[in-house]
PDB file of C-alpha atoms in Angstrom:
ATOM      1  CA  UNK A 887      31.607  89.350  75.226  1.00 40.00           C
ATOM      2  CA  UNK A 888      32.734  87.093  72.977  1.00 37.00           C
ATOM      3  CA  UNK A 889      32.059  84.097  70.709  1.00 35.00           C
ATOM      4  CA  UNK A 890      34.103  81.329  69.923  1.00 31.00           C
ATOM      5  CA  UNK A 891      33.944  77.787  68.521  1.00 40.00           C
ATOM      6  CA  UNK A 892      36.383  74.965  69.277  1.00 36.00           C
ATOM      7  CA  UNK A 893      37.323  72.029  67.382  1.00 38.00           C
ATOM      8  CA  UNK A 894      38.702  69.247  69.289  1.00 36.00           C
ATOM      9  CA  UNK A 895      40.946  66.441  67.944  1.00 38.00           C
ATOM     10  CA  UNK A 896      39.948  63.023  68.181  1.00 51.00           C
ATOM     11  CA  UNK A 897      42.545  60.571  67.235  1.00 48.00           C
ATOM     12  CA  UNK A 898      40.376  57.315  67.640  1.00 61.00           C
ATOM     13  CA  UNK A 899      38.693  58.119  64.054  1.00 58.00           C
ATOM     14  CA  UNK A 900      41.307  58.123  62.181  1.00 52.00           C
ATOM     15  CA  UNK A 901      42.723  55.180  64.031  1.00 60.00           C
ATOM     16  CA  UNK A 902      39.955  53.440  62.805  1.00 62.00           C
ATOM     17  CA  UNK A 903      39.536  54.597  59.211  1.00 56.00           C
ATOM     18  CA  UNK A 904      43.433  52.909  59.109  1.00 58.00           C
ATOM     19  CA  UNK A 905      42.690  49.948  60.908  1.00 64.00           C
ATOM     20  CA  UNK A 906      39.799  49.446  58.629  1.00 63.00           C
ATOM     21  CA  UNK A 907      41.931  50.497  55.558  1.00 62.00           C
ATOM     22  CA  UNK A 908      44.808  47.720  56.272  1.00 65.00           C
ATOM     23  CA  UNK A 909      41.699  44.745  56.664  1.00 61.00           C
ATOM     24  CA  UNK A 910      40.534  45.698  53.462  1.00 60.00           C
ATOM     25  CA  UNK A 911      43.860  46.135  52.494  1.00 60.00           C
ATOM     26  CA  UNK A 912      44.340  42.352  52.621  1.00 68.00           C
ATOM     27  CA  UNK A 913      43.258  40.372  49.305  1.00 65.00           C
ATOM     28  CA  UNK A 914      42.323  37.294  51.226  1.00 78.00           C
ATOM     29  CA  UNK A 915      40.038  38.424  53.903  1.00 80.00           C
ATOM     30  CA  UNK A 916      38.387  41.248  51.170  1.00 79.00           C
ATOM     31  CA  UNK A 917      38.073  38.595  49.160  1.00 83.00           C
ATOM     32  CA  UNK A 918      36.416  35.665  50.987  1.00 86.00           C
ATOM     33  CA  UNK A 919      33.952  38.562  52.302  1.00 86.00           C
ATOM     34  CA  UNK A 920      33.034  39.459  49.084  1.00 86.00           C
ATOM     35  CA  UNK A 921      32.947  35.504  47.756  1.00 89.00           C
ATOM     36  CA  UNK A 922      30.857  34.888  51.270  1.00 93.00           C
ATOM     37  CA  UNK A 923      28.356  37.797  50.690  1.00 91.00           C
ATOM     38  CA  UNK A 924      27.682  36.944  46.496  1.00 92.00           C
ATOM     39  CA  UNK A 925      27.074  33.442  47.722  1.00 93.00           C
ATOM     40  CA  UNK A 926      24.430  33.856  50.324  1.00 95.00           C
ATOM     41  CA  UNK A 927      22.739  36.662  48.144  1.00 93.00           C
ATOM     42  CA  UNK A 928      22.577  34.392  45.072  1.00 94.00           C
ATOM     43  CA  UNK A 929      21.115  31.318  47.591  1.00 96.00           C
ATOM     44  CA  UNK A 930      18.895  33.617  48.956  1.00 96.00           C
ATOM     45  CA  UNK A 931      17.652  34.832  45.362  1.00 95.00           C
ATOM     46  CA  UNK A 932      17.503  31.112  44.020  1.00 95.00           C
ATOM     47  CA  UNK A 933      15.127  29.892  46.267  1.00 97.00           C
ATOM     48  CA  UNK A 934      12.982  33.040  45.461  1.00 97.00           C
ATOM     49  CA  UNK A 935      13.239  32.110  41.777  1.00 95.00           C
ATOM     50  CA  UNK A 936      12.804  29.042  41.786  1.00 97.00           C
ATOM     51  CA  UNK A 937       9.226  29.340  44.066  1.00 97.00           C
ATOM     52  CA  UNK A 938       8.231  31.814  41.465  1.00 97.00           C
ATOM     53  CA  UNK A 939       9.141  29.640  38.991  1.00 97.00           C
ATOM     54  CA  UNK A 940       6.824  26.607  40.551  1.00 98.00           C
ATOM     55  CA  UNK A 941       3.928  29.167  40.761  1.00 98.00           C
ATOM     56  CA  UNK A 942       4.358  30.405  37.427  1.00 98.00           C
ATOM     57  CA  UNK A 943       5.124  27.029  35.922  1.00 98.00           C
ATOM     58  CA  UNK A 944       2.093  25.125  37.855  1.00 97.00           C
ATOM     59  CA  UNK A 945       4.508  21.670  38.396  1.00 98.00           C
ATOM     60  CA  UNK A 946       2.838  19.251  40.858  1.00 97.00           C
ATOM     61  CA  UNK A 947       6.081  19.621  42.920  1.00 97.00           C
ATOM     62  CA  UNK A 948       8.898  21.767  44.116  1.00 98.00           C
ATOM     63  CA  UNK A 949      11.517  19.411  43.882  1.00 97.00           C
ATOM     64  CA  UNK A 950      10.432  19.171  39.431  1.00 97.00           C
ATOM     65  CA  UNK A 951      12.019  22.848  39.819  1.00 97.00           C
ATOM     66  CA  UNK A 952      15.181  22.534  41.979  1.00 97.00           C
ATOM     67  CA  UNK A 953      16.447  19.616  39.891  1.00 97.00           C
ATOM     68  CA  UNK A 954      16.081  21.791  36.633  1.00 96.00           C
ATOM     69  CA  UNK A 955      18.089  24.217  38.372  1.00 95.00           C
ATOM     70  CA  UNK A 956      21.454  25.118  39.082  1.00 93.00           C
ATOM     71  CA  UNK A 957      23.426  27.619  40.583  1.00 93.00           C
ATOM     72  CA  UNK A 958      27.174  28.112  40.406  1.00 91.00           C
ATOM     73  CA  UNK A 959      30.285  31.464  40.750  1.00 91.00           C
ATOM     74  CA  UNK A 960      31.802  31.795  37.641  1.00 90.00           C
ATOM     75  CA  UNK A 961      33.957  34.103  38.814  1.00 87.00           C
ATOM     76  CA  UNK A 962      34.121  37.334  41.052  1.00 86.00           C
ATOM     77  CA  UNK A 963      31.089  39.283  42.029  1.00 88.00           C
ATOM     78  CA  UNK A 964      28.495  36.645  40.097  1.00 92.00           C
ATOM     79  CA  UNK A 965      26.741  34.719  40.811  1.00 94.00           C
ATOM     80  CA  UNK A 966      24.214  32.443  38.032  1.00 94.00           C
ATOM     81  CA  UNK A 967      20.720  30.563  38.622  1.00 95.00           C
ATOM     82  CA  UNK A 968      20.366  28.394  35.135  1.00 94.00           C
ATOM     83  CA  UNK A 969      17.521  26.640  34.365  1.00 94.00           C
ATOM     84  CA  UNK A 970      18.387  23.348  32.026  1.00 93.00           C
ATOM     85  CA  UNK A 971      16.828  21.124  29.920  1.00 92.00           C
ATOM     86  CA  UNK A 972      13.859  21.072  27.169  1.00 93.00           C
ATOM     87  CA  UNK A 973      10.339  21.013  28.242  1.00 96.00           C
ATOM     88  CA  UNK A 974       9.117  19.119  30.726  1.00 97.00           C
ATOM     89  CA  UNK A 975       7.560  15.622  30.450  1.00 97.00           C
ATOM     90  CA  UNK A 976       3.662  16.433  30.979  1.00 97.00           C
ATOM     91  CA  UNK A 977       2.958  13.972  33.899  1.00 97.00           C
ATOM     92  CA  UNK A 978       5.048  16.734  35.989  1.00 97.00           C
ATOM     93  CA  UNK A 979       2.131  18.640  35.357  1.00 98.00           C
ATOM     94  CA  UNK A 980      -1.587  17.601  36.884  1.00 97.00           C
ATOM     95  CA  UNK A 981      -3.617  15.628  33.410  1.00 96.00           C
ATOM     96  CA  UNK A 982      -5.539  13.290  32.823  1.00 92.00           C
ATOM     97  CA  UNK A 983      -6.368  11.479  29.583  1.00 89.00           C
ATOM     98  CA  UNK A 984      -7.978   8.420  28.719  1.00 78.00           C
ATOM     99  CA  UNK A 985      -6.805   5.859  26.083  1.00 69.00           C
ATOM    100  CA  UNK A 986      -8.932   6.205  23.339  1.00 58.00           C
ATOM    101  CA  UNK A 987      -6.673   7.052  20.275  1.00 50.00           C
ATOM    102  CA  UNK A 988      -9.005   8.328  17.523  1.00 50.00           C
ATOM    103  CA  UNK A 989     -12.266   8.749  16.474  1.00 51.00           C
ATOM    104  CA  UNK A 990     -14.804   6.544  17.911  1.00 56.00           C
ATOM    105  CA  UNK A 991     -18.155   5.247  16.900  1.00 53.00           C
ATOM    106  CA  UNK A 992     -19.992   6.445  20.137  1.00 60.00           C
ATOM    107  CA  UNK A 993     -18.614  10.360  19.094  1.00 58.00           C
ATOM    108  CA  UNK A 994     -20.228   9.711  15.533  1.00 64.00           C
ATOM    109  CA  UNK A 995     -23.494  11.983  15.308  1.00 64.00           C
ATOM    110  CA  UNK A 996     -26.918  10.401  13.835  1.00 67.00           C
ATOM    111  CA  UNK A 997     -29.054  12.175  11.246  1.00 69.00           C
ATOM    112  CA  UNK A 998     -33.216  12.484  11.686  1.00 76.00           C
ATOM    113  CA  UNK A 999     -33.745   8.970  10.183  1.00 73.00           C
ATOM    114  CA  UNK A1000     -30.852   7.679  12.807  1.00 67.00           C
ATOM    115  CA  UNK A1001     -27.840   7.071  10.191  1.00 69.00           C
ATOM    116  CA  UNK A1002     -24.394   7.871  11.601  1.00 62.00           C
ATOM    117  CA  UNK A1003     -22.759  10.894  10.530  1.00 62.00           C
ATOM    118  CA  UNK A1004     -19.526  11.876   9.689  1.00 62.00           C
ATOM    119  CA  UNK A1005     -17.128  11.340  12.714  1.00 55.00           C
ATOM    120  CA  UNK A1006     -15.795  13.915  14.437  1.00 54.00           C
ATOM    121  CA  UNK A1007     -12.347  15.904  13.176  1.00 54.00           C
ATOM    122  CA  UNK A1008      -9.208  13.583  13.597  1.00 64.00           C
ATOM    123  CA  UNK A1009      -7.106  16.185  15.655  1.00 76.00           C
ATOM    124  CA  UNK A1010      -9.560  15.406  18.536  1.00 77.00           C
ATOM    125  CA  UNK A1011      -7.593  15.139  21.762  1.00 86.00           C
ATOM    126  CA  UNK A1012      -7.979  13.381  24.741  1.00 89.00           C
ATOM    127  CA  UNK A1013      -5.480  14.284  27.093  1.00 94.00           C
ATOM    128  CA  UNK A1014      -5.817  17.669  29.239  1.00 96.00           C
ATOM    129  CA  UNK A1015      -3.062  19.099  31.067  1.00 97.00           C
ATOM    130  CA  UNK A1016      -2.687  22.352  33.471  1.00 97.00           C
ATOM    131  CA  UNK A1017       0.976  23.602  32.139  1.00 97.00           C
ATOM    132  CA  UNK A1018       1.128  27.112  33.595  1.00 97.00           C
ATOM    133  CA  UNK A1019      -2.186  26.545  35.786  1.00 96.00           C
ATOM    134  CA  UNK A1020      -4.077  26.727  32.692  1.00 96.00           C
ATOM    135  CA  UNK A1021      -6.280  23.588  31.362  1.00 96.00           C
ATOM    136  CA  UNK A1022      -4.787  22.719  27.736  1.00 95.00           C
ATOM    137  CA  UNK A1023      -6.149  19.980  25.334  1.00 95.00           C
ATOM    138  CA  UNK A1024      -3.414  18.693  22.889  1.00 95.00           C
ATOM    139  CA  UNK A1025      -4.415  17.585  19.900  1.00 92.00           C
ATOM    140  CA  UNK A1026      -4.636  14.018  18.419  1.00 90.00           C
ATOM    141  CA  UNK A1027      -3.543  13.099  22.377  1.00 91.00           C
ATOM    142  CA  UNK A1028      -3.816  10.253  23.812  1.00 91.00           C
ATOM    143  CA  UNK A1029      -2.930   7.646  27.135  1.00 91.00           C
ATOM    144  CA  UNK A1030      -0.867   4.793  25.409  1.00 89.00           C
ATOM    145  CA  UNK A1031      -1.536   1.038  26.398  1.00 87.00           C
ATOM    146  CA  UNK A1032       1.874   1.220  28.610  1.00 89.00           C
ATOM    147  CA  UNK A1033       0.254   4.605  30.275  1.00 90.00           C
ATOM    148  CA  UNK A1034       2.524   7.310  28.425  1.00 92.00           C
ATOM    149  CA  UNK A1035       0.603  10.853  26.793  1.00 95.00           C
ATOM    150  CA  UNK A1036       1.087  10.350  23.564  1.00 93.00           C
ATOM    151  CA  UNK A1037       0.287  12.420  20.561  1.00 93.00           C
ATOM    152  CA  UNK A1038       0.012  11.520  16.842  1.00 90.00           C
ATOM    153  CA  UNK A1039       1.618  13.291  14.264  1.00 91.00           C
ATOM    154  CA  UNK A1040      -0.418  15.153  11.711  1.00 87.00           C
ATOM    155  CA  UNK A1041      -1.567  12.674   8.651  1.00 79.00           C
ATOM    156  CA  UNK A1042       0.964   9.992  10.239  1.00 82.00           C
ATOM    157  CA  UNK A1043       0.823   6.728  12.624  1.00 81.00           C
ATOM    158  CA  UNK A1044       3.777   8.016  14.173  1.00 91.00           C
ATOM    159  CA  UNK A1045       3.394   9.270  17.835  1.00 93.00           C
ATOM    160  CA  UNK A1046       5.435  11.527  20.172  1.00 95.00           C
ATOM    161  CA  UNK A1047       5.707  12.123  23.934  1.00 96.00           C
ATOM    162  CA  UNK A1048       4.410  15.210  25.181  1.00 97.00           C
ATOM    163  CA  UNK A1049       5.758  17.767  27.061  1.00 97.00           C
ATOM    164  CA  UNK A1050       5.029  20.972  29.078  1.00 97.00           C
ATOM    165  CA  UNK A1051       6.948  24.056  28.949  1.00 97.00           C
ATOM    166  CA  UNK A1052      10.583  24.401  29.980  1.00 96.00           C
ATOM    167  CA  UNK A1053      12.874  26.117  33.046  1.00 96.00           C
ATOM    168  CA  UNK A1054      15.759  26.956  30.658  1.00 94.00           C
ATOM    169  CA  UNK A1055      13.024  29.282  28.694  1.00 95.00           C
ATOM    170  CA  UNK A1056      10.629  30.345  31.551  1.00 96.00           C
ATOM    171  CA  UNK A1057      13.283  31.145  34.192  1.00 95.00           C
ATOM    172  CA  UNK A1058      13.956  34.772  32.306  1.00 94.00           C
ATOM    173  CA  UNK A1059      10.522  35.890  32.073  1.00 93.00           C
ATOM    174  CA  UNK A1060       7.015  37.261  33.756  1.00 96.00           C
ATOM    175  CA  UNK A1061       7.282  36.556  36.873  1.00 96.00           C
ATOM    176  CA  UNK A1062      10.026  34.616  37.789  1.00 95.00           C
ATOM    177  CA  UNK A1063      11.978  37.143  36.338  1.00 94.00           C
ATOM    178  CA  UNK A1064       9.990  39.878  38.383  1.00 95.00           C
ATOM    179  CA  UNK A1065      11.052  38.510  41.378  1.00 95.00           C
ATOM    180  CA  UNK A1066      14.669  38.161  40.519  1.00 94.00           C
ATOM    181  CA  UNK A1067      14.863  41.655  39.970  1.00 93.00           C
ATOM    182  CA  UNK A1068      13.273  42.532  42.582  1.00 95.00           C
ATOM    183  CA  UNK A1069      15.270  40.164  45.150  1.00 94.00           C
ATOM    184  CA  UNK A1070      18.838  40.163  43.518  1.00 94.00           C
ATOM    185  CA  UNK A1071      20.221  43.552  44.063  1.00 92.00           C
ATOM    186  CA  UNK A1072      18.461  43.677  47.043  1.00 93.00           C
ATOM    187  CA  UNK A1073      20.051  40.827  48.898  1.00 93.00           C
ATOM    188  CA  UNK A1074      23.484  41.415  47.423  1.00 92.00           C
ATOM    189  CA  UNK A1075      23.748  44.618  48.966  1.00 91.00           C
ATOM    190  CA  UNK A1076      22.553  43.905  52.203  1.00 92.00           C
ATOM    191  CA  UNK A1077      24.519  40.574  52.395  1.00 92.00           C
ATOM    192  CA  UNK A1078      27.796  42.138  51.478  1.00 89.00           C
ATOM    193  CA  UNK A1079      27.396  44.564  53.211  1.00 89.00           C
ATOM    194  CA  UNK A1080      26.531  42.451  56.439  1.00 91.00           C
ATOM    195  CA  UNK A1081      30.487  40.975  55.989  1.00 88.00           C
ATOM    196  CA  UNK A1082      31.849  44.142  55.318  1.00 81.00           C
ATOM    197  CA  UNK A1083      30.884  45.499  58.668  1.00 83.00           C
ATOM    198  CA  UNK A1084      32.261  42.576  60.040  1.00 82.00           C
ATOM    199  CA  UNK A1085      36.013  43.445  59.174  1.00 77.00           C
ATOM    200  CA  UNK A1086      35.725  46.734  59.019  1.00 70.00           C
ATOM    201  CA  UNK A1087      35.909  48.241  63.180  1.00 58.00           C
TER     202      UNK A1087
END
C-alpha cells in the first residue's frame, strides 16, 4: 500500500498576482488610490478632531472649531489638520459679566460703629467665563458700555479684550490629541486599503 501526495498546478494565481502586479504597476492609477485613500482617512480623522476639540475646548458652537481649522495634502502620503489663530475671543465661550468696572461703594464693608471700610482689592473681576468647561473669573474684568469683556491692565486705565484659549495650541494635546492617535492610523489603513482591493483582482 502506498502513500502519496499530489500537487496540482493552478495557473489562475499567478495570473492574478501579474494582473495585479501591472495595475499597480501603473503610476497614475497607484497613485490616485493612494491620494483617494490619505484623503478620506484624513476627513474622516478631522471631523474626529475637531469634535474632540469642541468638547475639550467647551465653545458654544461647532462651527467656532471648523473655521479655526484647516486641512490640506502637502504632498504624498500626508495629510495635515492645523488649527490657526490666537485665542479665541471669550463671547465664543458661555460668560456673563456685568458692567461695573471697579470697586464700588455697595462692596465697601462697615465697621461696628457703621463707618465704611476699606474697599475691596482692585483686581476684583466681574466677568466669568467657562473656557475649557471650567468657570474662570478674570481679573479687573469687566462688560464695557458698547458690550465688549474688557479687562484693565495692572496699575493702568488701559483695557484689553479678552480671550479664551486657542486651536493652534490645544489641537496637539489631551484629548484632542488622544483621539487623533487613536483614529489616524486607524482609518488610513483601512481606507487605503479599501482602494487597493479595488485595483488589485
Amino acid at each position: 500500500m502506498a502513500g502519496s501526495i499530489v500537487v496540482t498546478y493552478d495557473g489562475r494565481g499567478v495570473a492574478s498576482i501579474l494582473t495585479a502586479a501591472t495595475l499597480l504597476a501603473s503610476p497614475d492609477r497607484l497613485g490616485r488610490a493612494l491620494h483617494e485613500g490619505v484623503r478620506a482617512a484624513g476627513d474622516k480623522t478631522r471631523t474626529v478632531v475637531r469634535k474632540a476639540l469642541h468638547q475639550q475646548m467647551g465653545t458654544k458652537r461647532y462651527g467656532t472649531i471648523v473655521a479655526a481649522t484647516r486641512s490640506f495634502i502637502p504632498g504624498p502620503m500626508t495629510y495635515v489638520i492645523e488649527g490657526r489663530g490666537k485665542g479665541l475671543p471669550i463671547i465664543e465661550f458661555p460668560v456673563h459679566g456685568s458692567r461695573a468696572k471697579g470697586r464700588t461703594w455697595r462692596d465697601q464693608p462697615r465697621d461696628p460703629a457703621g463707618r465704611f471700610g476699606p474697599l475691596p482689592p482692585s483686581d476684583i473681576g466681574f466677568v466669568t467665563a467657562r473656557p475649557w468647561r471650567v468657570e474662570h473669573n478674570f481679573k479687573r474684568s469687566f462688560v464695557a458700555a458698547d458690550g465688549a469683556f474688557k479687562a484693565r491692565l495692572p496699575g493702568s486705565a488701559r483695557t484689553r479684550t479678552l480671550f479664551g484659549p486657542s486651536v493652534a495650541k490645544e489641537i496637539v494635546k489631551d484629548a484632542t490629541l488622544a483621539a487623533f492617535e487613536a483614529t489616524a492610523p486607524r482609518e488610513m489603513e483601512a481606507q487605503i486599503a479599501k482602494r487597493l482591493a479595488r485595483i488589485v483582482p
